[in-house]
Tab-separated table of C-alpha atoms and ligand atoms in Angstrom:
chain	number	residue	atom	x	y	z
A	150	MET	CA	113.691	-115.937	82.835
A	151	LYS	CA	116.522	-114.035	80.859
A	152	ARG	CA	118.083	-111.198	82.223
A	153	VAL	CA	119.339	-108.390	79.674
A	154	LEU	CA	121.362	-105.265	80.588
A	155	ILE	CA	121.127	-102.034	78.185
A	156	ALA	CA	124.988	-100.626	79.283
A	157	THR	CA	125.082	-97.217	77.825
A	158	GLU	CA	127.232	-94.487	79.109
A	159	LYS	CA	126.031	-92.437	76.163
A	160	PRO	CA	122.382	-93.594	76.445
A	161	PHE	CA	120.126	-94.430	73.449
A	162	ALA	CA	117.407	-91.844	72.504
A	163	PRO	CA	114.135	-92.763	74.816
A	164	ALA	CA	112.308	-93.793	71.908
A	165	ALA	CA	115.050	-96.302	70.961
A	166	VAL	CA	114.860	-97.447	74.686
A	167	LYS	CA	110.997	-98.151	74.465
A	168	GLN	CA	111.378	-100.204	71.548
A	169	ILE	CA	114.164	-102.058	72.879
A	170	ALA	CA	112.449	-103.015	75.924
A	171	GLY	CA	109.083	-103.801	74.159
A	172	ILE	CA	110.971	-106.726	72.216
A	173	PHE	CA	112.520	-108.079	75.452
A	174	GLU	CA	109.249	-107.738	77.214
A	175	GLU	CA	107.292	-109.725	74.184
A	176	ALA	CA	110.043	-112.303	74.436
A	177	GLY	CA	109.336	-112.698	78.090
A	178	TYR	CA	112.995	-111.419	79.282
A	179	GLU	CA	113.700	-108.839	81.932
A	180	VAL	CA	115.479	-105.739	80.815
A	181	ARG	CA	117.846	-103.788	82.793
A	182	LEU	CA	119.076	-100.182	82.140
A	183	LEU	CA	122.562	-98.819	83.146
A	184	GLU	CA	122.937	-95.477	81.465
A	185	LYS	CA	125.332	-92.606	82.067
A	186	TYR	CA	127.410	-94.579	84.611
A	187	ALA	CA	130.480	-92.848	85.465
A	188	ALA	CA	132.307	-95.538	87.118
A	189	LYS	CA	133.348	-98.796	85.966
A	190	ALA	CA	132.244	-100.215	89.303
A	191	ASP	CA	128.856	-99.570	88.122
A	192	LEU	CA	129.303	-101.791	84.883
A	193	LEU	CA	130.940	-104.663	87.013
A	194	ASP	CA	128.111	-104.872	89.419
A	195	ALA	CA	125.474	-104.589	86.485
A	196	VAL	CA	126.870	-107.418	84.591
A	197	LYS	CA	126.837	-109.631	87.215
A	198	ASP	CA	123.715	-112.127	86.912
A	199	VAL	CA	122.735	-111.073	83.245
A	200	GLN	CA	122.821	-113.455	80.322
A	201	ALA	CA	122.965	-110.678	77.630
A	202	MET	CA	124.077	-107.168	77.285
A	203	ILE	CA	123.694	-104.361	74.618
A	204	VAL	CA	126.364	-101.767	74.700
A	205	ARG	CA	127.723	-98.840	72.617
A	206	SER	CA	131.233	-97.856	72.854
A	207	ASP	CA	131.278	-99.010	76.390
A	208	ILE	CA	134.352	-100.980	77.120
A	209	VAL	CA	133.652	-104.565	77.525
A	210	ASP	CA	137.206	-105.982	78.567
A	211	ARG	CA	138.441	-109.003	80.337
A	212	GLU	CA	137.636	-107.596	83.925
A	213	VAL	CA	133.819	-106.984	82.768
A	214	LEU	CA	133.579	-110.287	81.304
A	215	GLU	CA	134.972	-112.194	84.305
A	216	ALA	CA	132.210	-110.194	86.225
A	217	ALA	CA	129.588	-111.432	84.086
A	218	THR	CA	129.496	-115.030	85.198
A	219	GLU	CA	126.355	-115.695	83.225
A	220	LEU	CA	126.686	-113.702	80.232
A	221	LYS	CA	126.177	-115.593	76.814
A	222	VAL	CA	125.861	-112.680	74.483
A	223	VAL	CA	127.402	-109.135	73.880
A	224	VAL	CA	125.770	-107.066	71.123
A	225	ARG	CA	127.548	-103.872	70.214
A	226	ALA	CA	124.926	-101.699	69.119
A	227	GLY	CA	126.749	-99.986	66.139
A	228	SER	CA	129.639	-100.738	63.704
A	229	GLY	CA	132.705	-100.607	65.088
A	230	PHE	CA	133.567	-103.335	67.954
A	231	ASP	CA	136.987	-102.467	69.106
A	232	ASN	CA	135.764	-101.689	72.240
A	233	LEU	CA	135.121	-105.373	73.083
A	234	ASP	CA	137.927	-107.687	73.893
A	235	LEU	CA	137.014	-110.407	71.286
A	236	VAL	CA	139.919	-112.962	72.511
A	237	ALA	CA	138.282	-112.858	76.054
A	238	CYS	CA	134.883	-113.270	74.918
A	239	THR	CA	136.007	-116.236	73.228
A	240	GLU	CA	137.635	-117.735	76.145
A	241	LYS	CA	134.687	-117.012	78.120
A	242	GLY	CA	132.229	-118.774	75.873
A	243	VAL	CA	130.533	-115.472	75.272
A	244	VAL	CA	129.258	-114.523	71.671
A	245	ALA	CA	129.974	-111.106	70.550
A	246	MET	CA	128.142	-109.465	67.701
A	247	ASN	CA	127.740	-106.127	66.167
A	248	THR	CA	124.954	-104.692	64.274
A	249	PRO	CA	126.332	-103.598	60.821
A	250	GLY	CA	124.932	-100.818	58.770
A	251	GLN	CA	122.352	-99.763	61.316
A	252	ASN	CA	123.820	-96.445	62.264
A	253	SER	CA	125.632	-95.720	58.971
A	254	ASN	CA	123.530	-93.056	57.513
A	255	ALA	CA	123.878	-90.889	60.539
A	256	VAL	CA	127.497	-91.259	60.409
A	257	ALA	CA	127.564	-90.499	56.615
A	258	GLU	CA	125.413	-87.130	57.083
A	259	LEU	CA	127.632	-86.154	59.683
A	260	ALA	CA	131.073	-86.668	57.716
A	261	ILE	CA	129.254	-84.790	54.843
A	262	GLY	CA	128.398	-82.193	57.283
A	263	MET	CA	131.621	-81.873	58.553
A	264	MET	CA	133.283	-81.230	55.090
A	265	ILE	CA	130.781	-78.100	54.460
A	266	PHE	CA	131.613	-76.978	58.068
A	267	MET	CA	135.334	-76.645	57.275
A	268	ALA	CA	134.785	-75.461	53.749
A	269	ARG	CA	132.696	-72.453	55.093
A	270	GLY	CA	135.206	-71.384	57.674
A	271	ASN	CA	133.470	-73.020	60.724
A	272	PHE	CA	130.395	-71.135	59.941
A	273	LYS	CA	132.008	-68.093	61.198
A	274	GLY	CA	131.406	-65.677	58.336
A	275	GLY	CA	133.862	-64.937	55.469
A	276	SER	CA	134.069	-66.227	52.126
A	277	GLY	CA	134.372	-70.173	51.817
A	278	SER	CA	134.481	-72.545	48.875
A	279	GLU	CA	131.913	-75.430	47.667
A	280	LEU	CA	132.114	-79.340	47.598
A	281	LYS	CA	130.997	-79.512	44.052
A	282	GLY	CA	133.699	-80.277	41.883
A	283	LYS	CA	136.031	-81.359	44.404
A	284	THR	CA	137.259	-84.735	45.124
A	285	VAL	CA	136.779	-86.855	48.000
A	286	GLY	CA	138.398	-89.881	48.901
A	287	VAL	CA	136.618	-92.613	50.780
A	288	TYR	CA	138.837	-94.609	52.725
A	289	GLY	CA	137.290	-97.767	53.937
A	290	CYS	CA	134.253	-98.965	51.735
A	291	GLY	CA	131.775	-100.594	54.123
A	292	ASN	CA	128.358	-99.359	54.812
A	293	ILE	CA	129.552	-95.704	56.033
A	294	GLY	CA	132.012	-95.167	53.459
A	295	ARG	CA	129.626	-96.251	50.415
A	296	ARG	CA	126.689	-93.987	51.940
A	297	VAL	CA	129.428	-91.145	51.918
A	298	ALA	CA	130.170	-91.823	48.440
A	299	ARG	CA	126.384	-91.549	47.278
A	300	ILE	CA	125.768	-88.474	48.946
A	301	ALA	CA	128.943	-86.982	47.942
A	302	GLN	CA	128.099	-87.769	44.190
A	303	GLY	CA	124.587	-86.051	44.728
A	304	LEU	CA	126.764	-82.741	45.616
A	305	GLY	CA	128.565	-83.069	42.510
A	306	MET	CA	131.846	-84.311	44.257
A	307	LYS	CA	133.953	-86.701	42.467
A	308	VAL	CA	134.616	-89.748	44.489
A	309	VAL	CA	137.760	-92.001	44.791
A	310	ALA	CA	137.933	-94.899	47.190
A	311	LEU	CA	139.973	-97.450	48.675
A	312	ASP	CA	139.469	-99.999	51.087
A	313	PRO	CA	142.486	-101.825	52.638
A	314	CYS	CA	140.226	-105.230	53.044
A	315	VAL	CA	137.395	-105.128	50.376
A	316	THR	CA	137.802	-105.769	46.978
A	317	LYS	CA	137.068	-103.411	44.061
A	318	VAL	CA	133.772	-105.456	43.010
A	319	SER	CA	132.145	-104.215	46.107
A	320	MET	CA	132.374	-100.481	44.994
A	321	GLU	CA	131.391	-101.419	41.336
A	322	PRO	CA	127.562	-100.586	41.655
A	323	TYR	CA	128.656	-97.078	43.070
A	324	GLU	CA	130.220	-95.872	40.248
A	325	VAL	CA	133.215	-94.480	42.062
A	326	LYS	CA	136.992	-94.487	41.044
A	327	VAL	CA	138.761	-97.296	43.033
A	328	VAL	CA	142.467	-96.403	43.126
A	329	GLN	CA	145.080	-98.897	43.839
A	330	SER	CA	147.152	-97.857	46.502
A	331	VAL	CA	146.666	-95.574	49.623
A	332	ASN	CA	149.464	-93.186	48.246
A	333	ASP	CA	146.885	-92.628	45.141
A	334	LEU	CA	143.789	-92.117	47.454
A	335	PHE	CA	145.537	-89.462	49.656
A	336	SER	CA	147.298	-87.770	46.566
A	337	GLN	CA	144.126	-87.301	44.686
A	338	SER	CA	141.663	-86.269	47.486
A	339	ASP	CA	140.720	-82.791	48.454
A	340	TYR	CA	138.485	-84.147	50.979
A	341	LEU	CA	139.536	-87.552	52.639
A	342	SER	CA	137.029	-89.276	54.571
A	343	LEU	CA	138.028	-91.867	57.172
A	344	HIS	CA	135.968	-95.032	57.430
A	345	ILE	CA	138.426	-97.712	58.560
A	346	PRO	CA	138.283	-99.692	61.687
A	347	SER	CA	140.719	-99.362	64.212
A	348	ASN	CA	142.929	-102.734	64.603
A	349	GLU	CA	146.635	-103.615	64.650
A	350	LYS	CA	147.029	-102.804	60.980
A	351	THR	CA	145.346	-99.479	60.764
A	352	LYS	CA	146.715	-97.984	63.980
A	353	LYS	CA	148.559	-94.727	63.674
A	354	SER	CA	148.340	-95.891	59.979
A	355	VAL	CA	147.366	-92.136	58.744
A	356	ASN	CA	150.686	-90.535	59.223
A	357	PHE	CA	152.598	-87.394	58.314
A	358	GLU	CA	154.060	-88.830	54.888
A	359	LEU	CA	150.608	-89.978	53.942
A	360	MET	CA	148.785	-86.629	54.848
A	361	ASN	CA	151.534	-84.829	52.974
A	362	LYS	CA	150.469	-86.306	49.655
A	363	MET	CA	147.161	-84.797	49.805
A	364	PRO	CA	146.623	-81.523	47.682
A	365	LYS	CA	147.132	-77.968	48.632
A	366	GLY	CA	143.890	-77.048	50.883
A	367	ALA	CA	143.233	-80.417	51.413
A	368	THR	CA	140.861	-81.679	54.387
A	369	ILE	CA	140.917	-84.728	56.542
A	370	ILE	CA	137.482	-85.820	58.107
A	371	ASN	CA	137.530	-88.503	60.894
A	372	THR	CA	134.277	-89.813	61.943
A	373	ALA	CA	136.246	-93.326	62.313
A	374	ARG	CA	138.382	-93.705	65.372
A	375	LYS	CA	141.010	-91.413	66.697
A	376	GLU	CA	143.535	-94.340	66.952
A	377	VAL	CA	144.349	-94.841	63.350
A	378	ILE	CA	145.803	-91.154	63.260
A	379	ASP	CA	149.249	-90.653	63.933
A	380	GLU	CA	148.892	-87.910	66.232
A	381	ASP	CA	152.594	-86.487	66.086
A	382	GLY	CA	152.178	-86.485	62.365
A	383	LEU	CA	148.923	-84.613	62.510
A	384	ARG	CA	150.454	-82.029	64.705
A	385	LYS	CA	153.597	-81.698	62.160
A	386	MET	CA	151.175	-81.344	59.440
A	387	LEU	CA	149.120	-78.723	60.874
A	388	GLU	CA	152.302	-76.929	61.368
A	389	GLU	CA	154.002	-77.316	58.311
A	390	ARG	CA	151.191	-77.297	56.023
A	391	PRO	CA	149.012	-73.987	56.637
A	392	ASP	CA	146.718	-75.113	53.969
A	393	PHE	CA	145.698	-78.366	55.355
A	394	LYS	CA	142.463	-78.860	57.890
A	395	TYR	CA	141.504	-81.562	60.098
A	396	ILE	CA	137.988	-82.235	61.575
A	397	SER	CA	137.141	-85.068	63.960
A	398	ASP	CA	134.488	-86.744	65.738
A	399	ILE	CA	136.517	-88.276	68.147
A	400	ALA	CA	139.304	-85.706	69.868
A	401	PRO	CA	142.834	-86.838	69.555
A	402	SER	CA	144.597	-86.691	72.852
A	403	CYS	CA	146.623	-83.593	71.822
A	404	HIS	CA	142.957	-82.056	71.280
A	405	ASP	CA	143.548	-78.826	73.681
A	406	GLU	CA	146.784	-78.080	72.131
A	407	LEU	CA	145.616	-78.528	68.428
A	408	ALA	CA	142.359	-76.526	69.302
A	409	GLU	CA	144.324	-73.471	70.514
A	410	LYS	CA	147.012	-73.227	67.769
A	411	PHE	CA	144.880	-74.064	64.674
A	412	GLU	CA	141.393	-72.377	65.148
A	413	PHE	CA	139.453	-72.823	61.757
A	414	ARG	CA	141.843	-75.532	60.697
A	415	TYR	CA	141.299	-77.762	63.492
A	416	TYR	CA	137.708	-78.958	64.991
A	417	SER	CA	136.742	-81.869	67.007
A	418	THR	CA	133.233	-82.430	68.229
A	419	PRO	CA	133.032	-82.536	72.241
A	420	LYS	CA	131.596	-85.971	72.421
A	421	LYS	CA	131.217	-88.700	69.595
A	422	GLN	CA	127.911	-87.860	68.038
A	423	GLY	CA	128.272	-89.852	64.758
A	424	ALA	CA	125.549	-92.197	65.610
A	425	GLU	CA	123.898	-89.724	67.698
A	426	THR	CA	120.385	-89.582	65.776
A	427	SER	CA	117.089	-91.158	67.081
A	428	GLU	CA	116.897	-93.034	63.954
A	429	ALA	CA	120.272	-94.489	64.367
A	430	ASN	CA	119.661	-95.376	67.928
A	431	VAL	CA	116.417	-97.145	67.098
A	432	ASN	CA	117.747	-98.869	64.151
A	433	ALA	CA	120.957	-100.254	65.940
A	434	GLY	CA	119.261	-100.767	69.570
A	435	VAL	CA	116.193	-102.781	68.079
A	436	ALA	CA	118.650	-104.665	65.665
A	437	ALA	CA	120.633	-105.358	68.848
A	438	ALA	CA	117.421	-106.828	70.775
A	439	GLU	CA	116.252	-108.724	67.907
A	440	GLN	CA	119.637	-110.252	67.571
A	441	ILE	CA	119.616	-111.351	71.159
A	442	VAL	CA	116.205	-112.867	71.149
A	443	ALA	CA	117.338	-114.717	67.855
A	444	PHE	CA	120.317	-116.028	69.508
A	445	PHE	CA	118.434	-117.287	72.561
A	446	GLU	CA	115.556	-118.865	70.781
A	447	ASN	CA	117.140	-120.145	67.547
A	448	GLY	CA	120.792	-120.021	67.887
A	449	ASP	CA	121.230	-117.503	65.364
A	450	GLN	CA	124.746	-115.957	65.389
A	451	THR	CA	124.347	-114.084	62.098
A	452	TYR	CA	126.657	-110.982	63.156
A	453	ARG	CA	128.958	-112.860	65.249
A	454	VAL	CA	132.375	-110.999	65.384
A	455	ASN	CA	134.523	-113.410	67.912
A	456	LYS	CA	135.772	-116.797	66.953
A	457	SER	CA	134.287	-119.507	68.739
A	458	LEU	CA	136.231	-122.121	70.759
A	459	SER	CA	135.415	-125.076	68.850
B	274	3PG	C1	130.098	-97.334	65.736
B	274	3PG	O1	131.010	-97.789	65.443
B	274	3PG	O2	128.662	-97.862	65.659
B	274	3PG	C2	130.035	-95.620	65.861
B	274	3PG	O3	131.265	-95.368	66.090
B	274	3PG	C3	129.114	-95.171	66.985
B	274	3PG	O4	129.473	-95.357	68.324
B	274	3PG	P1	128.224	-94.970	69.533
B	274	3PG	O5	127.302	-95.853	69.566
B	274	3PG	O6	129.335	-94.959	70.627
B	274	3PG	O7	128.014	-93.545	69.005
């Protein structure tokens, strides 16, 4: 009998766990649940004799993979897979997958909600401003960025977009203006919504020079990853540009300092909550479970994100 571990420090909604477990039970697999674990030792122990694993932002590094001696497949129930050591997965013969698109709407809705929150003075009263007529820059045109573009258009915003990896063609059905450079994107955006992955090319790429190109009163919304921001540059920007605002779903390392110094212009959620809806949990969790069953039963590797050894 195959054994599958659901290892989620930040648990799925109960409705999602029930559906995930149902899929594995129907396939005749045993399901194990490790939720809200505090120590890595608990994860190292839990992975020992499982053949498959579902995680969220849980770190699956070389040590975890070495402890998981029977592991064949790990699925990140979500979009970004920077929490998986892909090189080690390949070396250990483990297939790594994600579930693209499954939690995109939840993240996109949060990004738009964050724009409104900042435009309306953190909901603390006083006169704010409206999104209608403003320009939002969508940086990263994957599932989430495209969804943000659609919702923003519905609010009467103008949309400009750029993706460092994807061609212009992919945004054509969305009737948005695709700009040619990151400087153009930032300099035209009243709101700049980040949807780029964290990788060697993007880490710290949103720096002071870039942010400082933004128009007066601009806001950056980060529902992507904290690593893409140059935190020294962010601090400098908040210090030197009293009109600039930053809101994030992933607190930077200097969160306490920024929160104290820049009330109303800086905000971060206490814990990443972009994908924290029962709908997103069900979509991503069920997709992960179905991908695992398809992998074992049919050899399906459609959403594989690591290289194979051969
Ligand atoms: C993702 O990459 O899918 C999102 O950042 C959601 O992450 P989470 O599953 O940890 O909430």
